[in-house]
Amino acid sequence: MCDFHIEGVRKTIIPQKQSGRHPVSQTPNALLLKPSGYHCTKWMLLSAGLRRGLCVQATLKDQTEGLSDKEQRFVDKLYTGLLRQQRACLAEAITLVESTHERKKELARVLLQRVLAHHREQERLNQGKPLTFRVGLSGPPGAGKSTFIEYFGKMLTERGHRLSVLAVDPSSCTSGGSLLGDKTRMIELSRDMNAYIRPSPTSGTLGGVTRTTNEAILLCEGGGYDIILIETVGVGQSEFAVANMVDMFVLLLPPAGGDELQGIKRGIIEMADLVAITKSDGDLVVPARRIQAEYTSALKLLRRRSGVWKPKVVRISSRSGEGISEMWDTMREFQQVMLASGELATRRQKQQKVWMWNLIQENILEHFKSHPSIREQIPLMENKVLSGALSPGLAADMLLKAFKS
Ligand SMILES: Nc1nc2c(ncn2[C@@H]2O[C@H](COP(=O)(O)OP(=O)(O)OP(=O)(O)O)[C@@H](O)[C@H]2O)c(=O)[nH]1
């Protein structure tokens, strides 16, 4: 028998014995979880699931206990608004997870835990299958990303999907401006009630920006969006971060070669599950075909990311719409193949783990660099390493020793 809390109400769980009802089960706060006739292993499975659930509930309880009534009401409002698919609540919830204010970060954590618990329950009801499709989209500037998202997004909403577009913009970390996710880039889609477009925060490190993107994905999913598109410019590190937070990574390339594609790294092509050559219309059809053939051959030589899916190269035009419906069919095929093989679930699990360690690394490094006994030593040590007075290993040891002491 054990106690736990659901939404603040204390409950007692009593495993019902074959011999009859436990007397405590008659009390109003008791929850009898084993219907008579349940097979033993089913009960064990149920109790294993419950134990996991209890962990989440316990964490939630620990966290909510520290909130004032006003804060509780605020989190409740966002949570219920989110589940009722109110866009204003989704926007406010994402702003909350983007906040760097310590108290707000606390509220964001509570909200995320609740959304996560709800999400997990929904997935359990769906036989453990993901209810959403997370797609990463990258390409060099001018590849035709926003024109594509506008066309593709409209097509999806017309087919009954709810789409959210989140942008990870590496330029925002240095320039303070956000190139992507700008609503003027996708005018029609931004007016569509079944689409939600959100630019990335305009400050912070890439790690910080991508952390909030990860959390925004969860919130969008909680808000009932079944397709989450994460867009980034493929010229930095952000595309690797995005590739590591999605089910499928799509690379958009313009029908141009050589110099125009120089910024695209080989590594990112290896990450692609699908390459789409854009602007395949008019005079550009011929170069688009050539680039398609080149990439089809190149992909054969690259290391494959999946054991069950061979990356494909398609040609599309967001002007004429040619190839876009077929591209979506290919994306659905990918999703089915990956789901059936179990790779999709494994990919998501790995991403969670990688993400946790990325955050730990980033936080520890930040803590190290700003530590009072280290801060001033760092430039001195760097200079000594540069002048050859100290080896990198020795400098690192000295700094670490100062940090530990
Ligand atoms: N012919 C043709 N031109 C296109 C197509 N898609 C986009 N373009 C043009 O290509 C240019 C760049 O398109 P965008 O959609 O803004 O490209 P982007 O990748 O979002 O660019 P950034 O915002 O700079 O990252 C625009 O002038 C578009 O009109 C297409 O399918 N066919």
PDB file of C-alpha atoms in Angstrom, residues 43-187:
ATOM      1  CA  TRP A  43      -1.171  -6.405 -12.378  1.00  0.00           C
ATOM      2  CA  MET A  44       2.595  -6.383 -12.178  1.00  0.00           C
ATOM      3  CA  LEU A  45       2.819  -4.419 -15.417  1.00  0.00           C
ATOM      4  CA  LEU A  46       0.209  -2.044 -14.154  1.00  0.00           C
ATOM      5  CA  SER A  47       2.040  -1.580 -10.897  1.00  0.00           C
ATOM      6  CA  ALA A  48       5.351  -1.040 -12.747  1.00  0.00           C
ATOM      7  CA  GLY A  49       3.650   1.660 -14.822  1.00  0.00           C
ATOM      8  CA  LEU A  50       2.216   3.102 -11.677  1.00  0.00           C
ATOM      9  CA  ARG A  51       5.568   3.181  -9.951  1.00  0.00           C
ATOM     10  CA  ARG A  52       6.885   5.204 -12.877  1.00  0.00           C
ATOM     11  CA  GLY A  53       3.803   7.409 -12.686  1.00  0.00           C
ATOM     12  CA  LEU A  54       4.262   7.773  -8.965  1.00  0.00           C
ATOM     13  CA  CYS A  55       7.792   9.009  -9.495  1.00  0.00           C
ATOM     14  CA  VAL A  56       6.489  11.743 -11.791  1.00  0.00           C
ATOM     15  CA  GLN A  57       3.699  12.564  -9.352  1.00  0.00           C
ATOM     16  CA  ALA A  58       6.157  12.649  -6.461  1.00  0.00           C
ATOM     17  CA  THR A  59       8.463  15.006  -8.373  1.00  0.00           C
ATOM     18  CA  LEU A  60       5.496  17.147  -9.296  1.00  0.00           C
ATOM     19  CA  LYS A  61       4.334  17.241  -5.724  1.00  0.00           C
ATOM     20  CA  ASP A  62       7.808  18.237  -4.504  1.00  0.00           C
ATOM     21  CA  GLN A  63       7.911  21.028  -7.037  1.00  0.00           C
ATOM     22  CA  THR A  64       4.372  22.365  -6.653  1.00  0.00           C
ATOM     23  CA  GLU A  65       4.709  22.488  -2.883  1.00  0.00           C
ATOM     24  CA  GLY A  66       7.115  25.404  -3.201  1.00  0.00           C
ATOM     25  CA  LEU A  67       4.672  27.521  -5.218  1.00  0.00           C
ATOM     26  CA  SER A  68       2.452  30.232  -3.808  1.00  0.00           C
ATOM     27  CA  ASP A  69      -1.315  30.057  -4.467  1.00  0.00           C
ATOM     28  CA  LYS A  70      -0.983  32.743  -7.115  1.00  0.00           C
ATOM     29  CA  GLU A  71       1.812  30.847  -8.845  1.00  0.00           C
ATOM     30  CA  GLN A  72      -0.184  27.602  -8.672  1.00  0.00           C
ATOM     31  CA  ARG A  73      -3.150  29.338 -10.276  1.00  0.00           C
ATOM     32  CA  PHE A  74      -0.912  30.753 -12.994  1.00  0.00           C
ATOM     33  CA  VAL A  75       0.548  27.339 -13.821  1.00  0.00           C
ATOM     34  CA  ASP A  76      -2.957  25.786 -13.704  1.00  0.00           C
ATOM     35  CA  LYS A  77      -4.243  28.428 -16.104  1.00  0.00           C
ATOM     36  CA  LEU A  78      -1.452  27.783 -18.592  1.00  0.00           C
ATOM     37  CA  TYR A  79      -1.795  24.018 -18.290  1.00  0.00           C
ATOM     38  CA  THR A  80      -5.562  23.890 -18.817  1.00  0.00           C
ATOM     39  CA  GLY A  81      -5.393  26.547 -21.542  1.00  0.00           C
ATOM     40  CA  LEU A  82      -2.732  24.506 -23.303  1.00  0.00           C
ATOM     41  CA  LEU A  83      -4.819  21.330 -23.185  1.00  0.00           C
ATOM     42  CA  ARG A  84      -7.803  23.304 -24.506  1.00  0.00           C
ATOM     43  CA  GLN A  85      -5.609  24.318 -27.445  1.00  0.00           C
ATOM     44  CA  GLN A  86      -5.673  28.028 -26.643  1.00  0.00           C
ATOM     45  CA  ARG A  87      -2.908  29.669 -28.678  1.00  0.00           C
ATOM     46  CA  ALA A  88      -2.484  32.540 -26.207  1.00  0.00           C
ATOM     47  CA  CYS A  89      -1.712  30.056 -23.429  1.00  0.00           C
ATOM     48  CA  LEU A  90       0.770  28.212 -25.646  1.00  0.00           C
ATOM     49  CA  ALA A  91       2.515  31.497 -26.462  1.00  0.00           C
ATOM     50  CA  GLU A  92       2.614  32.451 -22.780  1.00  0.00           C
ATOM     51  CA  ALA A  93       3.879  28.994 -21.808  1.00  0.00           C
ATOM     52  CA  ILE A  94       6.736  29.201 -24.348  1.00  0.00           C
ATOM     53  CA  THR A  95       7.619  32.678 -23.080  1.00  0.00           C
ATOM     54  CA  LEU A  96       7.756  31.162 -19.593  1.00  0.00           C
ATOM     55  CA  VAL A  97      10.216  28.416 -20.606  1.00  0.00           C
ATOM     56  CA  GLU A  98      12.319  31.010 -22.405  1.00  0.00           C
ATOM     57  CA  SER A  99      12.591  33.153 -19.296  1.00  0.00           C
ATOM     58  CA  THR A 100      15.936  33.401 -17.547  1.00  0.00           C
ATOM     59  CA  HIS A 101      14.304  34.666 -14.337  1.00  0.00           C
ATOM     60  CA  GLU A 102      14.951  32.076 -11.587  1.00  0.00           C
ATOM     61  CA  ARG A 103      11.397  32.028 -10.199  1.00  0.00           C
ATOM     62  CA  LYS A 104       9.880  31.787 -13.658  1.00  0.00           C
ATOM     63  CA  LYS A 105      12.249  28.932 -14.473  1.00  0.00           C
ATOM     64  CA  GLU A 106      10.814  27.183 -11.416  1.00  0.00           C
ATOM     65  CA  LEU A 107       7.244  27.676 -12.678  1.00  0.00           C
ATOM     66  CA  ALA A 108       8.296  26.515 -16.142  1.00  0.00           C
ATOM     67  CA  ARG A 109       9.691  23.300 -14.645  1.00  0.00           C
ATOM     68  CA  VAL A 110       6.393  22.562 -12.882  1.00  0.00           C
ATOM     69  CA  LEU A 111       4.408  23.265 -16.034  1.00  0.00           C
ATOM     70  CA  LEU A 112       6.707  21.069 -18.152  1.00  0.00           C
ATOM     71  CA  GLN A 113       6.418  18.197 -15.693  1.00  0.00           C
ATOM     72  CA  ARG A 114       2.644  18.372 -15.881  1.00  0.00           C
ATOM     73  CA  VAL A 115       2.644  18.549 -19.658  1.00  0.00           C
ATOM     74  CA  LEU A 116       5.097  15.650 -19.794  1.00  0.00           C
ATOM     75  CA  ALA A 117       2.933  13.522 -17.474  1.00  0.00           C
ATOM     76  CA  HIS A 118      -0.121  14.254 -19.631  1.00  0.00           C
ATOM     77  CA  HIS A 119       1.809  13.502 -22.810  1.00  0.00           C
ATOM     78  CA  ARG A 120       3.046  10.204 -21.452  1.00  0.00           C
ATOM     79  CA  GLU A 121      -0.470   9.208 -20.506  1.00  0.00           C
ATOM     80  CA  GLN A 122      -1.734  10.058 -23.998  1.00  0.00           C
ATOM     81  CA  GLU A 123       1.031   7.986 -25.565  1.00  0.00           C
ATOM     82  CA  ARG A 124       0.248   5.094 -23.256  1.00  0.00           C
ATOM     83  CA  LEU A 125      -3.356   5.209 -24.446  1.00  0.00           C
ATOM     84  CA  ASN A 126      -2.005   5.170 -28.007  1.00  0.00           C
ATOM     85  CA  GLN A 127      -0.224   1.832 -27.330  1.00  0.00           C
ATOM     86  CA  GLY A 128       3.054   3.621 -26.661  1.00  0.00           C
ATOM     87  CA  LYS A 129       3.258   5.116 -30.166  1.00  0.00           C
ATOM     88  CA  PRO A 130       4.252   8.776 -30.521  1.00  0.00           C
ATOM     89  CA  LEU A 131       1.279  11.021 -31.290  1.00  0.00           C
ATOM     90  CA  THR A 132       3.362  13.638 -33.001  1.00  0.00           C
ATOM     91  CA  PHE A 133       5.874  13.871 -35.817  1.00  0.00           C
ATOM     92  CA  ARG A 134       8.908  16.075 -35.206  1.00  0.00           C
ATOM     93  CA  VAL A 135      10.604  17.223 -38.371  1.00  0.00           C
ATOM     94  CA  GLY A 136      13.813  19.247 -38.578  1.00  0.00           C
ATOM     95  CA  LEU A 137      14.294  21.400 -41.652  1.00  0.00           C
ATOM     96  CA  SER A 138      17.534  23.006 -42.636  1.00  0.00           C
ATOM     97  CA  GLY A 139      19.166  24.548 -45.669  1.00  0.00           C
ATOM     98  CA  PRO A 140      21.456  27.417 -46.631  1.00  0.00           C
ATOM     99  CA  PRO A 141      20.103  30.973 -46.747  1.00  0.00           C
ATOM    100  CA  GLY A 142      17.934  31.454 -49.815  1.00  0.00           C
ATOM    101  CA  ALA A 143      17.359  27.703 -50.311  1.00  0.00           C
ATOM    102  CA  GLY A 144      13.625  28.365 -50.264  1.00  0.00           C
ATOM    103  CA  LYS A 145      12.824  27.263 -46.707  1.00  0.00           C
ATOM    104  CA  SER A 146      10.139  29.806 -45.886  1.00  0.00           C
ATOM    105  CA  THR A 147       8.445  29.500 -49.292  1.00  0.00           C
ATOM    106  CA  PHE A 148       8.434  25.731 -48.810  1.00  0.00           C
ATOM    107  CA  ILE A 149       7.058  25.892 -45.246  1.00  0.00           C
ATOM    108  CA  GLU A 150       4.292  28.213 -46.411  1.00  0.00           C
ATOM    109  CA  TYR A 151       3.181  25.777 -49.140  1.00  0.00           C
ATOM    110  CA  PHE A 152       3.815  22.598 -47.167  1.00  0.00           C
ATOM    111  CA  GLY A 153       2.166  23.979 -44.020  1.00  0.00           C
ATOM    112  CA  LYS A 154      -0.990  24.992 -45.898  1.00  0.00           C
ATOM    113  CA  MET A 155      -1.149  21.562 -47.478  1.00  0.00           C
ATOM    114  CA  LEU A 156      -0.908  19.881 -44.064  1.00  0.00           C
ATOM    115  CA  THR A 157      -3.531  22.042 -42.375  1.00  0.00           C
ATOM    116  CA  GLU A 158      -5.889  21.474 -45.316  1.00  0.00           C
ATOM    117  CA  ARG A 159      -5.432  17.750 -44.685  1.00  0.00           C
ATOM    118  CA  GLY A 160      -6.540  18.206 -41.070  1.00  0.00           C
ATOM    119  CA  HIS A 161      -3.168  18.432 -39.333  1.00  0.00           C
ATOM    120  CA  ARG A 162      -2.179  21.015 -36.763  1.00  0.00           C
ATOM    121  CA  LEU A 163       1.302  22.325 -37.408  1.00  0.00           C
ATOM    122  CA  SER A 164       3.698  24.357 -35.357  1.00  0.00           C
ATOM    123  CA  VAL A 165       6.839  25.890 -36.788  1.00  0.00           C
ATOM    124  CA  LEU A 166       9.660  26.647 -34.374  1.00  0.00           C
ATOM    125  CA  ALA A 167      12.815  28.378 -35.507  1.00  0.00           C
ATOM    126  CA  VAL A 168      16.314  27.935 -34.155  1.00  0.00           C
ATOM    127  CA  ASP A 169      18.205  30.902 -35.444  1.00  0.00           C
ATOM    128  CA  PRO A 170      21.956  30.878 -34.823  1.00  0.00           C
ATOM    129  CA  SER A 171      22.266  34.509 -35.896  1.00  0.00           C
ATOM    130  CA  SER A 172      20.047  35.540 -33.009  1.00  0.00           C
ATOM    131  CA  CYS A 173      22.763  34.492 -30.549  1.00  0.00           C
ATOM    132  CA  THR A 174      25.253  37.001 -31.887  1.00  0.00           C
ATOM    133  CA  SER A 175      23.244  39.697 -33.625  1.00  0.00           C
ATOM    134  CA  GLY A 176      20.252  39.797 -31.301  1.00  0.00           C
ATOM    135  CA  GLY A 177      17.977  39.619 -34.329  1.00  0.00           C
ATOM    136  CA  SER A 178      15.843  36.738 -35.463  1.00  0.00           C
ATOM    137  CA  LEU A 179      15.949  35.910 -39.152  1.00  0.00           C
ATOM    138  CA  LEU A 180      13.851  32.798 -38.997  1.00  0.00           C
ATOM    139  CA  GLY A 181      10.357  32.291 -37.728  1.00  0.00           C
ATOM    140  CA  ASP A 182       9.617  35.843 -38.754  1.00  0.00           C
ATOM    141  CA  LYS A 183       5.917  35.900 -39.574  1.00  0.00           C
ATOM    142  CA  THR A 184       6.451  38.125 -42.580  1.00  0.00           C
ATOM    143  CA  ARG A 185       8.255  35.172 -44.168  1.00  0.00           C
ATOM    144  CA  MET A 186       5.144  32.990 -44.016  1.00  0.00           C
ATOM    145  CA  ILE A 187       2.256  35.400 -44.274  1.00  0.00           C
TER     146      ILE A 187
END
